[in-house]
């Protein structure tokens, strides 16, 4: 575990860029949907906002999470410091708790008006591929970092466990946003323990309150437990369209719009307040 921590930033970089390479290759070899005509614009904007937000904050904040974990370790704060558990139990508790915190955060991003405005940058992508997975407003990256820091501190998770949890979430963040054709049986099996592309893409669908379901990041269990799981898109796989109603223009795929739109009053917000029309 100590060796892991000494090379934390290299391991994180391999995980981050390794996932991009693997998923991008799979999207070329086994694509699910044909790429739309806004691909060049989307990729430019999505990567730019990733460089602004994700590279600055998402690389800074895992380190921040590790810093929080190092402080816990040094000063003995946080719940895990008050109990003696086998290492694997501590690791499982850390990964589960941080994933639950991510689920709770994601739910609130859809429920609180000003948070939704920030999170809408992620949902206003008119298409769906691994670059959607890095399309976050820099403010959302800050919120994610702060909530992760708080969760790590309360839990008292050791740095190595926080690193493993971050690696898993980063990798699946790319995988679940991928536009890949996965055999149905493989999706079924994976979906028992992992949020798959077929499951998370429903969360990006425009129709039928689909976006109010499938909030999970790594594990599908929280959605099942709290009744927000949806198995199939309300209009079916073939008719599913991505994005947010009222944000279908080409300008909504441009970087400057993505950055300023939380502060503009052009929203219909019908999608955010829509309740899921069909359960399950
Ligand atoms: Zn969302
Ligand atoms: Zn997403």
Short mmCIF file of C-alpha atoms and ligand atoms in Angstrom, two decimals:
data_model
loop_
_atom_site.label_atom_id
_atom_site.label_comp_id
_atom_site.label_asym_id
_atom_site.label_seq_id
_atom_site.Cartn_x
_atom_site.Cartn_y
_atom_site.Cartn_z
CA UNK A 1 0.00 0.00 0.00
CA UNK A 2 2.86 2.42 0.79
CA UNK A 3 4.40 1.79 -2.67
CA UNK A 4 1.02 2.60 -4.20
CA UNK A 5 0.92 5.97 -2.46
CA UNK A 6 4.48 6.91 -3.35
CA UNK A 7 3.50 6.69 -7.02
CA UNK A 8 -0.07 7.98 -6.64
CA UNK A 9 0.08 10.66 -9.36
CA UNK A 10 1.68 8.33 -11.94
CA UNK A 11 -0.86 5.61 -11.18
CA UNK A 12 -3.70 8.13 -11.46
CA UNK A 13 -2.37 9.41 -14.80
CA UNK A 14 -2.09 5.84 -16.17
CA UNK A 15 -5.66 5.14 -15.02
CA UNK A 16 -7.02 8.39 -16.51
CA UNK A 17 -5.27 8.28 -19.88
CA UNK A 18 -5.34 4.46 -20.08
CA UNK A 19 -9.15 4.58 -19.75
CA UNK A 20 -9.36 7.25 -22.48
CA UNK A 21 -7.22 5.19 -24.88
CA UNK A 22 -9.05 1.92 -24.18
CA UNK A 23 -12.57 3.39 -24.42
CA UNK A 24 -11.74 5.51 -27.50
CA UNK A 25 -10.39 2.40 -29.25
CA UNK A 26 -13.52 0.43 -28.35
CA UNK A 27 -15.67 3.29 -29.71
CA UNK A 28 -13.83 2.98 -33.02
CA UNK A 29 -13.92 -0.83 -33.16
CA UNK A 30 -17.43 -1.52 -31.79
CA UNK A 31 -19.47 1.72 -31.91
CA UNK A 32 -23.13 1.58 -30.87
CA UNK A 33 -24.52 4.71 -32.58
CA UNK A 34 -23.18 6.55 -35.62
CA UNK A 35 -21.38 9.75 -34.66
CA UNK A 36 -23.36 12.97 -35.24
CA UNK A 37 -22.22 15.93 -37.35
CA UNK A 38 -21.29 18.04 -34.33
CA UNK A 39 -18.50 15.63 -33.34
CA UNK A 40 -15.63 18.05 -34.02
CA UNK A 41 -17.29 20.93 -32.16
CA UNK A 42 -18.33 18.71 -29.25
CA UNK A 43 -14.90 17.15 -28.86
CA UNK A 44 -13.16 20.54 -28.99
CA UNK A 45 -15.53 21.98 -26.35
CA UNK A 46 -15.64 18.87 -24.17
CA UNK A 47 -11.87 18.53 -24.09
CA UNK A 48 -11.44 22.27 -23.53
CA UNK A 49 -13.78 22.31 -20.54
CA UNK A 50 -12.02 19.17 -19.31
CA UNK A 51 -8.70 20.96 -19.50
CA UNK A 52 -10.18 23.96 -17.68
CA UNK A 53 -12.10 22.04 -15.05
CA UNK A 54 -11.18 18.39 -14.91
CA UNK A 55 -7.46 18.66 -15.37
CA UNK A 56 -7.23 21.54 -12.91
CA UNK A 57 -9.67 20.32 -10.28
CA UNK A 58 -10.07 16.60 -10.84
CA UNK A 59 -6.34 16.08 -10.74
CA UNK A 60 -5.93 18.56 -7.89
CA UNK A 61 -8.79 17.20 -5.81
CA UNK A 62 -7.91 13.51 -5.77
CA UNK A 63 -4.67 14.82 -4.34
CA UNK A 64 -6.80 16.90 -1.98
CA UNK A 65 -8.74 13.76 -1.03
CA UNK A 66 -5.44 12.06 -0.36
CA UNK A 67 -4.34 15.07 1.69
CA UNK A 68 -7.54 14.79 3.75
CA UNK A 69 -6.84 11.09 4.17
CA UNK A 70 -3.25 11.81 5.20
CA UNK A 71 -4.52 14.28 7.82
CA UNK A 72 -6.96 11.65 9.16
CA UNK A 73 -4.12 9.25 9.39
CA UNK A 74 -1.88 11.68 11.23
CA UNK A 75 -4.45 13.07 13.69
CA UNK A 76 -6.63 9.96 14.01
CA UNK A 77 -9.87 11.73 13.02
CA UNK A 78 -12.75 10.04 11.22
CA UNK A 79 -14.88 6.99 12.01
CA UNK A 80 -12.51 4.28 10.75
CA UNK A 81 -9.91 5.40 13.28
CA UNK A 82 -12.19 4.31 16.14
CA UNK A 83 -12.62 0.71 15.05
CA UNK A 84 -10.27 -2.14 14.22
CA UNK A 85 -11.26 -3.85 10.99
CA UNK A 86 -9.58 -6.26 8.56
CA UNK A 87 -7.98 -4.28 5.74
CA UNK A 88 -10.38 -5.55 3.05
CA UNK A 89 -13.39 -4.49 5.13
CA UNK A 90 -11.93 -0.98 5.51
CA UNK A 91 -11.29 -0.82 1.77
CA UNK A 92 -14.80 -2.04 0.91
CA UNK A 93 -16.34 0.48 3.34
CA UNK A 94 -14.29 3.31 1.81
CA UNK A 95 -15.21 2.50 -1.80
CA UNK A 96 -18.89 2.01 -0.89
CA UNK A 97 -19.15 5.17 1.23
CA UNK A 98 -17.46 7.42 -1.33
CA UNK A 99 -19.66 5.98 -4.09
CA UNK A 100 -22.76 6.58 -1.94
CA UNK A 101 -21.60 10.18 -1.38
CA UNK A 102 -21.22 10.57 -5.17
CA UNK A 103 -24.76 9.18 -5.65
CA UNK A 104 -26.17 11.63 -3.07
CA UNK A 105 -24.30 14.53 -4.65
CA UNK A 106 -25.56 13.60 -8.13
CA UNK A 107 -29.15 13.37 -6.86
CA UNK A 108 -28.88 16.87 -5.34
CA UNK A 109 -27.33 18.24 -8.55
CA UNK A 110 -30.66 17.40 -10.19
CA UNK A 111 -32.89 18.55 -7.35
CA UNK A 112 -31.50 21.94 -6.29
CA UNK A 113 -32.04 24.66 -8.88
CA UNK A 114 -28.63 26.39 -8.85
CA UNK A 115 -26.84 23.03 -8.68
CA UNK A 116 -28.83 21.79 -11.67
CA UNK A 117 -27.78 24.88 -13.67
CA UNK A 118 -24.15 23.89 -13.11
CA UNK A 119 -24.73 20.16 -13.74
CA UNK A 120 -26.69 20.99 -16.94
CA UNK A 121 -23.34 21.49 -18.70
CA UNK A 122 -22.89 17.71 -18.45
CA UNK A 123 -26.42 16.94 -19.68
CA UNK A 124 -26.59 19.46 -22.53
CA UNK A 125 -24.22 17.35 -24.62
CA UNK A 126 -26.24 16.56 -27.76
CA UNK A 127 -24.48 13.24 -28.23
CA UNK A 128 -22.99 10.59 -25.95
CA UNK A 129 -19.43 9.29 -26.00
CA UNK A 130 -16.44 9.10 -23.66
CA UNK A 131 -15.88 12.87 -24.01
CA UNK A 132 -19.27 13.42 -22.31
CA UNK A 133 -17.55 11.91 -19.27
CA UNK A 134 -15.21 14.90 -18.97
CA UNK A 135 -17.82 17.56 -19.81
CA UNK A 136 -18.35 19.16 -16.41
CA UNK A 137 -18.58 22.83 -15.45
CA UNK A 138 -15.48 23.78 -13.41
CA UNK A 139 -17.82 24.68 -10.51
CA UNK A 140 -19.11 21.10 -10.50
CA UNK A 141 -15.52 19.86 -10.34
CA UNK A 142 -15.03 22.08 -7.26
CA UNK A 143 -18.25 20.77 -5.64
CA UNK A 144 -17.17 17.16 -6.34
CA UNK A 145 -13.76 17.83 -4.80
CA UNK A 146 -15.25 19.46 -1.70
CA UNK A 147 -17.82 16.68 -1.10
CA UNK A 148 -15.15 14.01 -1.61
CA UNK A 149 -12.91 15.80 0.88
CA UNK A 150 -15.73 15.98 3.45
CA UNK A 151 -16.67 12.31 2.97
CA UNK A 152 -13.05 11.17 3.34
CA UNK A 153 -12.65 13.25 6.50
CA UNK A 154 -15.82 11.98 8.20
CA UNK A 155 -15.01 8.39 7.28
CA UNK A 156 -11.35 8.63 8.27
CA UNK A 157 -10.39 6.63 5.19
CA UNK A 158 -6.68 5.80 4.77
CA UNK A 159 -4.98 7.43 1.73
CA UNK A 160 -4.40 4.17 -0.16
CA UNK A 161 -8.13 3.26 0.04
CA UNK A 162 -9.10 6.73 -1.20
CA UNK A 163 -6.70 6.33 -4.13
CA UNK A 164 -8.18 2.93 -5.08
CA UNK A 165 -11.71 4.36 -4.90
CA UNK A 166 -10.69 7.34 -7.08
CA UNK A 167 -9.07 5.04 -9.66
CA UNK A 168 -12.26 2.95 -9.91
CA UNK A 169 -14.54 5.98 -10.23
CA UNK A 170 -12.32 7.64 -12.85
CA UNK A 171 -12.09 4.49 -14.95
CA UNK A 172 -15.80 3.78 -14.83
CA UNK A 173 -16.54 7.47 -15.51
CA UNK A 174 -15.07 6.98 -18.98
CA UNK A 175 -16.48 3.50 -19.51
CA UNK A 176 -20.08 4.32 -18.54
CA UNK A 177 -20.15 7.30 -20.95
CA UNK A 178 -18.83 5.24 -23.86
CA UNK A 179 -20.63 4.74 -27.14
CA UNK A 180 -19.86 1.03 -27.44
CA UNK A 181 -21.91 -1.93 -28.55
CA UNK A 182 -21.81 -4.31 -25.60
CA UNK A 183 -23.43 -7.74 -25.91
CA UNK A 184 -26.68 -7.76 -23.94
CA UNK A 185 -25.60 -10.71 -21.81
CA UNK A 186 -22.33 -8.99 -20.86
CA UNK A 187 -24.26 -5.82 -19.96
CA UNK A 188 -26.63 -7.90 -17.80
CA UNK A 189 -23.77 -9.59 -15.94
CA UNK A 190 -21.74 -6.39 -15.49
CA UNK A 191 -24.82 -4.47 -14.37
CA UNK A 192 -25.07 -6.67 -11.28
CA UNK A 193 -22.01 -4.88 -9.88
CA UNK A 194 -21.19 -1.96 -12.17
CA UNK A 195 -22.93 1.03 -13.77
CA UNK A 196 -22.64 0.12 -17.48
CA UNK A 197 -22.82 2.41 -20.56
CA UNK A 198 -26.35 1.11 -21.31
CA UNK A 199 -27.45 1.97 -17.76
CA UNK A 200 -25.87 5.44 -17.51
CA UNK A 201 -26.88 6.50 -21.04
CA UNK A 202 -30.52 6.32 -19.85
CA UNK A 203 -29.65 9.10 -17.37
CA UNK A 204 -28.67 11.28 -20.36
CA UNK A 205 -31.87 10.62 -22.32
CA UNK A 206 -34.20 13.57 -22.92
CA UNK A 207 -37.50 11.76 -22.65
CA UNK A 208 -39.90 10.50 -20.02
CA UNK A 209 -38.02 11.66 -16.90
CA UNK A 210 -35.18 9.25 -17.72
CA UNK A 211 -32.66 11.80 -16.44
CA UNK A 212 -34.22 11.51 -12.96
CA UNK A 213 -33.03 7.90 -12.79
CA UNK A 214 -29.70 6.02 -12.71
CA UNK A 215 -27.63 8.50 -10.69
CA UNK A 216 -25.00 5.90 -9.67
CA UNK A 217 -21.29 6.32 -10.47
CA UNK A 218 -19.59 2.96 -9.83
CA UNK A 219 -22.20 0.63 -8.32
CA UNK A 220 -25.81 0.26 -9.51
CA UNK A 221 -26.95 -0.71 -6.00
CA UNK A 222 -27.85 2.78 -4.67
CA UNK A 223 -30.30 3.34 -7.54
CA UNK A 224 -31.88 -0.03 -6.83
CA UNK A 225 -31.97 0.63 -3.08
CA UNK A 226 -33.45 4.15 -3.30
CA UNK A 227 -35.89 3.43 -6.16
CA UNK A 228 -34.19 5.50 -8.86
CA UNK A 229 -33.15 2.54 -11.04
CA UNK A 230 -34.42 2.34 -14.62
CA UNK A 231 -33.64 -0.69 -16.74
CA UNK A 232 -34.46 0.65 -20.21
CA UNK A 233 -35.01 4.14 -21.69
CA UNK A 234 -38.70 5.16 -21.68
CA UNK A 235 -38.82 5.45 -25.49
CA UNK A 236 -36.63 2.39 -26.20
CA UNK A 237 -32.94 2.21 -27.16
CA UNK A 238 -33.39 3.12 -30.84
CA UNK A 239 -35.51 6.24 -30.29
CA UNK A 240 -33.47 7.56 -27.36
CA UNK A 241 -32.17 11.13 -27.86
CA UNK A 242 -29.56 12.84 -25.68
CA UNK A 243 -29.47 16.32 -24.21
CA UNK A 244 -31.83 18.73 -22.46
CA UNK A 245 -35.04 20.15 -23.92
CA UNK A 246 -34.56 23.75 -25.04
CA UNK A 247 -30.78 23.37 -25.42
CA UNK A 248 -30.58 21.75 -28.85
CA UNK A 249 -28.73 24.48 -30.75
CA UNK A 250 -25.20 24.36 -32.05
CA UNK A 251 -24.34 27.24 -29.68
CA UNK A 252 -25.11 24.91 -26.76
CA UNK A 253 -22.09 22.83 -27.74
CA UNK A 254 -19.69 25.78 -27.58
CA UNK A 255 -17.26 26.25 -24.73
CA UNK A 256 -18.16 29.83 -23.80
CA UNK A 257 -21.88 28.91 -23.59
CA UNK A 258 -21.06 25.89 -21.42
CA UNK A 259 -19.15 28.17 -19.03
CA UNK A 260 -21.63 31.06 -18.75
CA UNK A 261 -25.02 29.36 -19.18
CA UNK A 262 -25.60 28.61 -15.46
CA UNK A 263 -25.91 32.39 -15.04
CA UNK A 264 -28.26 32.96 -18.03
CA UNK A 265 -32.04 32.83 -17.86
CA UNK A 266 -32.88 30.73 -20.90
CA UNK A 267 -33.84 27.53 -19.17
CA UNK A 268 -37.12 25.72 -19.45
CA UNK A 269 -36.07 23.30 -16.73
CA UNK A 270 -39.02 21.08 -17.53
CA UNK A 271 -36.73 18.07 -17.56
CA UNK A 272 -35.33 18.68 -14.07
CA UNK A 273 -38.72 18.87 -12.40
CA UNK A 274 -40.24 16.01 -14.42
CA UNK A 275 -40.93 12.93 -12.37
CA UNK A 276 -40.08 9.52 -13.79
CA UNK A 277 -43.18 8.48 -15.69
CA UNK A 278 -42.59 4.74 -15.42
CA UNK A 279 -41.02 2.95 -12.50
CA UNK A 280 -38.33 0.33 -12.84
ZN1 LIG B 1 -26.90 13.94 -14.00
ZN1 LIG B 2 -23.07 11.29 -17.18
#
